Amino acid sequence: MKIATLGLDIQPGKSKYSCECFEKLVKKFSPKKVSPYTVEFIGEDLEKADAIVFDTNRRLDFVLLDLEKIETRLSRADDERERALLVKAQGFLEKEHLLCDCDFS
């Protein structure tokens, strides 16, 4: 899993994750091969990330990035349903809400 970090002092690189539950399972089942979960911190490369971890003080950065993309898509949108959804998303972003916190139903 690739994790982008924004506004945090986390060095890019891979990290293996192991927890007590994992160790108990290994001890209980004695598998031939043990593969702890690995995550890769990739800095601020948001486009390649599977997940994003950020400092809440950088929240507005996400709003602005999404707003840019919405405006670009709006200029090319032909489908009325897509356009309506994009306009709704734009309204949320203009109120500085993250899209993941919004209700689109």
Short mmCIF file of C-alpha atoms in Angstrom, two decimals:
data_model
loop_
_atom_site.label_atom_id
_atom_site.label_comp_id
_atom_site.label_asym_id
_atom_site.label_seq_id
_atom_site.Cartn_x
_atom_site.Cartn_y
_atom_site.Cartn_z
CA MET A 1 0.00 0.00 0.00
CA LYS A 2 1.32 3.42 -0.93
CA ILE A 3 0.55 6.21 1.52
CA ALA A 4 1.01 9.88 0.66
CA THR A 5 1.83 12.22 3.54
CA LEU A 6 1.06 15.91 3.48
CA GLY A 7 2.34 18.29 6.14
CA LEU A 8 3.83 15.50 8.27
CA ASP A 9 7.44 14.74 9.06
CA ILE A 10 7.43 11.15 7.79
CA GLN A 11 10.38 10.12 5.66
CA PRO A 12 9.59 8.41 2.35
CA GLY A 13 10.34 4.70 2.29
CA LYS A 14 8.96 1.26 3.07
CA SER A 15 7.97 0.13 6.53
CA LYS A 16 6.94 -3.32 7.75
CA TYR A 17 4.05 -3.41 10.16
CA SER A 18 3.74 -6.09 12.77
CA CYS A 19 1.42 -6.19 15.75
CA GLU A 20 0.72 -8.42 18.70
CA CYS A 21 -2.26 -10.07 16.96
CA PHE A 22 -0.09 -10.90 13.96
CA GLU A 23 2.59 -12.44 16.19
CA LYS A 24 -0.02 -14.55 18.00
CA LEU A 25 -1.34 -15.89 14.70
CA VAL A 26 2.17 -16.76 13.53
CA LYS A 27 2.86 -18.55 16.80
CA LYS A 28 -0.47 -20.41 16.68
CA PHE A 29 -0.34 -21.60 13.06
CA SER A 30 3.45 -21.77 12.42
CA PRO A 31 3.26 -20.97 8.71
CA LYS A 32 6.16 -21.82 6.38
CA LYS A 33 6.40 -18.19 5.32
CA VAL A 34 5.60 -15.06 7.32
CA SER A 35 4.86 -11.84 5.42
CA PRO A 36 4.17 -8.82 7.62
CA TYR A 37 2.13 -6.02 6.11
CA THR A 38 4.30 -3.49 4.28
CA VAL A 39 3.43 0.14 3.60
CA GLU A 40 5.35 2.59 1.48
CA PHE A 41 5.34 6.27 2.40
CA ILE A 42 5.67 8.24 -0.84
CA GLY A 43 5.75 11.84 0.34
CA GLU A 44 3.34 14.28 -1.31
CA ASP A 45 2.74 12.32 -4.55
CA LEU A 46 -1.05 12.21 -4.13
CA GLU A 47 -1.79 10.83 -7.60
CA LYS A 48 0.04 7.54 -6.92
CA ALA A 49 -1.28 7.04 -3.38
CA ASP A 50 -3.71 4.39 -2.18
CA ALA A 51 -4.27 6.39 1.01
CA ILE A 52 -3.48 9.89 2.26
CA VAL A 53 -2.44 10.96 5.75
CA PHE A 54 -2.31 14.68 6.36
CA ASP A 55 -1.95 17.39 8.96
CA THR A 56 -5.38 18.94 9.50
CA ASN A 57 -3.81 22.37 9.03
CA ARG A 58 -3.31 21.40 5.35
CA ARG A 59 -7.01 20.65 4.81
CA LEU A 60 -7.47 23.64 2.53
CA ASP A 61 -4.79 22.25 0.18
CA PHE A 62 -7.06 19.28 -0.55
CA VAL A 63 -10.06 21.51 -1.09
CA LEU A 64 -8.14 23.63 -3.61
CA LEU A 65 -6.77 20.59 -5.47
CA ASP A 66 -10.26 19.09 -5.76
CA LEU A 67 -11.75 22.43 -6.79
CA GLU A 68 -9.22 22.70 -9.64
CA LYS A 69 -10.12 19.23 -10.89
CA ILE A 70 -13.85 19.89 -10.61
CA GLU A 71 -13.57 23.12 -12.61
CA THR A 72 -11.59 21.33 -15.33
CA ARG A 73 -14.12 18.49 -15.53
CA LEU A 74 -17.03 20.95 -15.57
CA SER A 75 -15.61 22.67 -18.64
CA ARG A 76 -15.67 19.32 -20.51
CA ALA A 77 -18.81 17.69 -19.07
CA ASP A 78 -21.50 16.89 -21.62
CA ASP A 79 -23.72 14.63 -19.54
CA GLU A 80 -26.30 16.54 -17.47
CA ARG A 81 -26.15 14.08 -14.54
CA GLU A 82 -22.37 14.38 -14.38
CA ARG A 83 -22.60 18.16 -14.61
CA ALA A 84 -25.17 18.28 -11.76
CA LEU A 85 -22.95 16.13 -9.56
CA LEU A 86 -19.89 18.26 -10.33
CA VAL A 87 -21.79 21.46 -9.52
CA LYS A 88 -22.91 19.96 -6.21
CA ALA A 89 -19.31 18.96 -5.42
CA GLN A 90 -18.11 22.43 -6.37
CA GLY A 91 -20.61 23.94 -3.91
CA PHE A 92 -19.28 21.78 -1.08
CA LEU A 93 -15.69 22.68 -1.94
CA GLU A 94 -16.45 26.40 -2.07
CA LYS A 95 -17.70 26.06 1.51
CA GLU A 96 -14.31 24.44 2.31
CA HIS A 97 -15.74 20.96 2.97
CA LEU A 98 -13.76 17.85 2.07
CA LEU A 99 -15.69 15.76 -0.43
CA CYS A 100 -15.30 12.63 1.69
CA ASP A 101 -17.38 14.36 4.39
CA CYS A 102 -20.23 15.35 2.05
CA ASP A 103 -23.55 13.66 1.33
CA PHE A 104 -24.26 13.31 -2.38
CA SER A 105 -27.58 11.48 -2.09
#
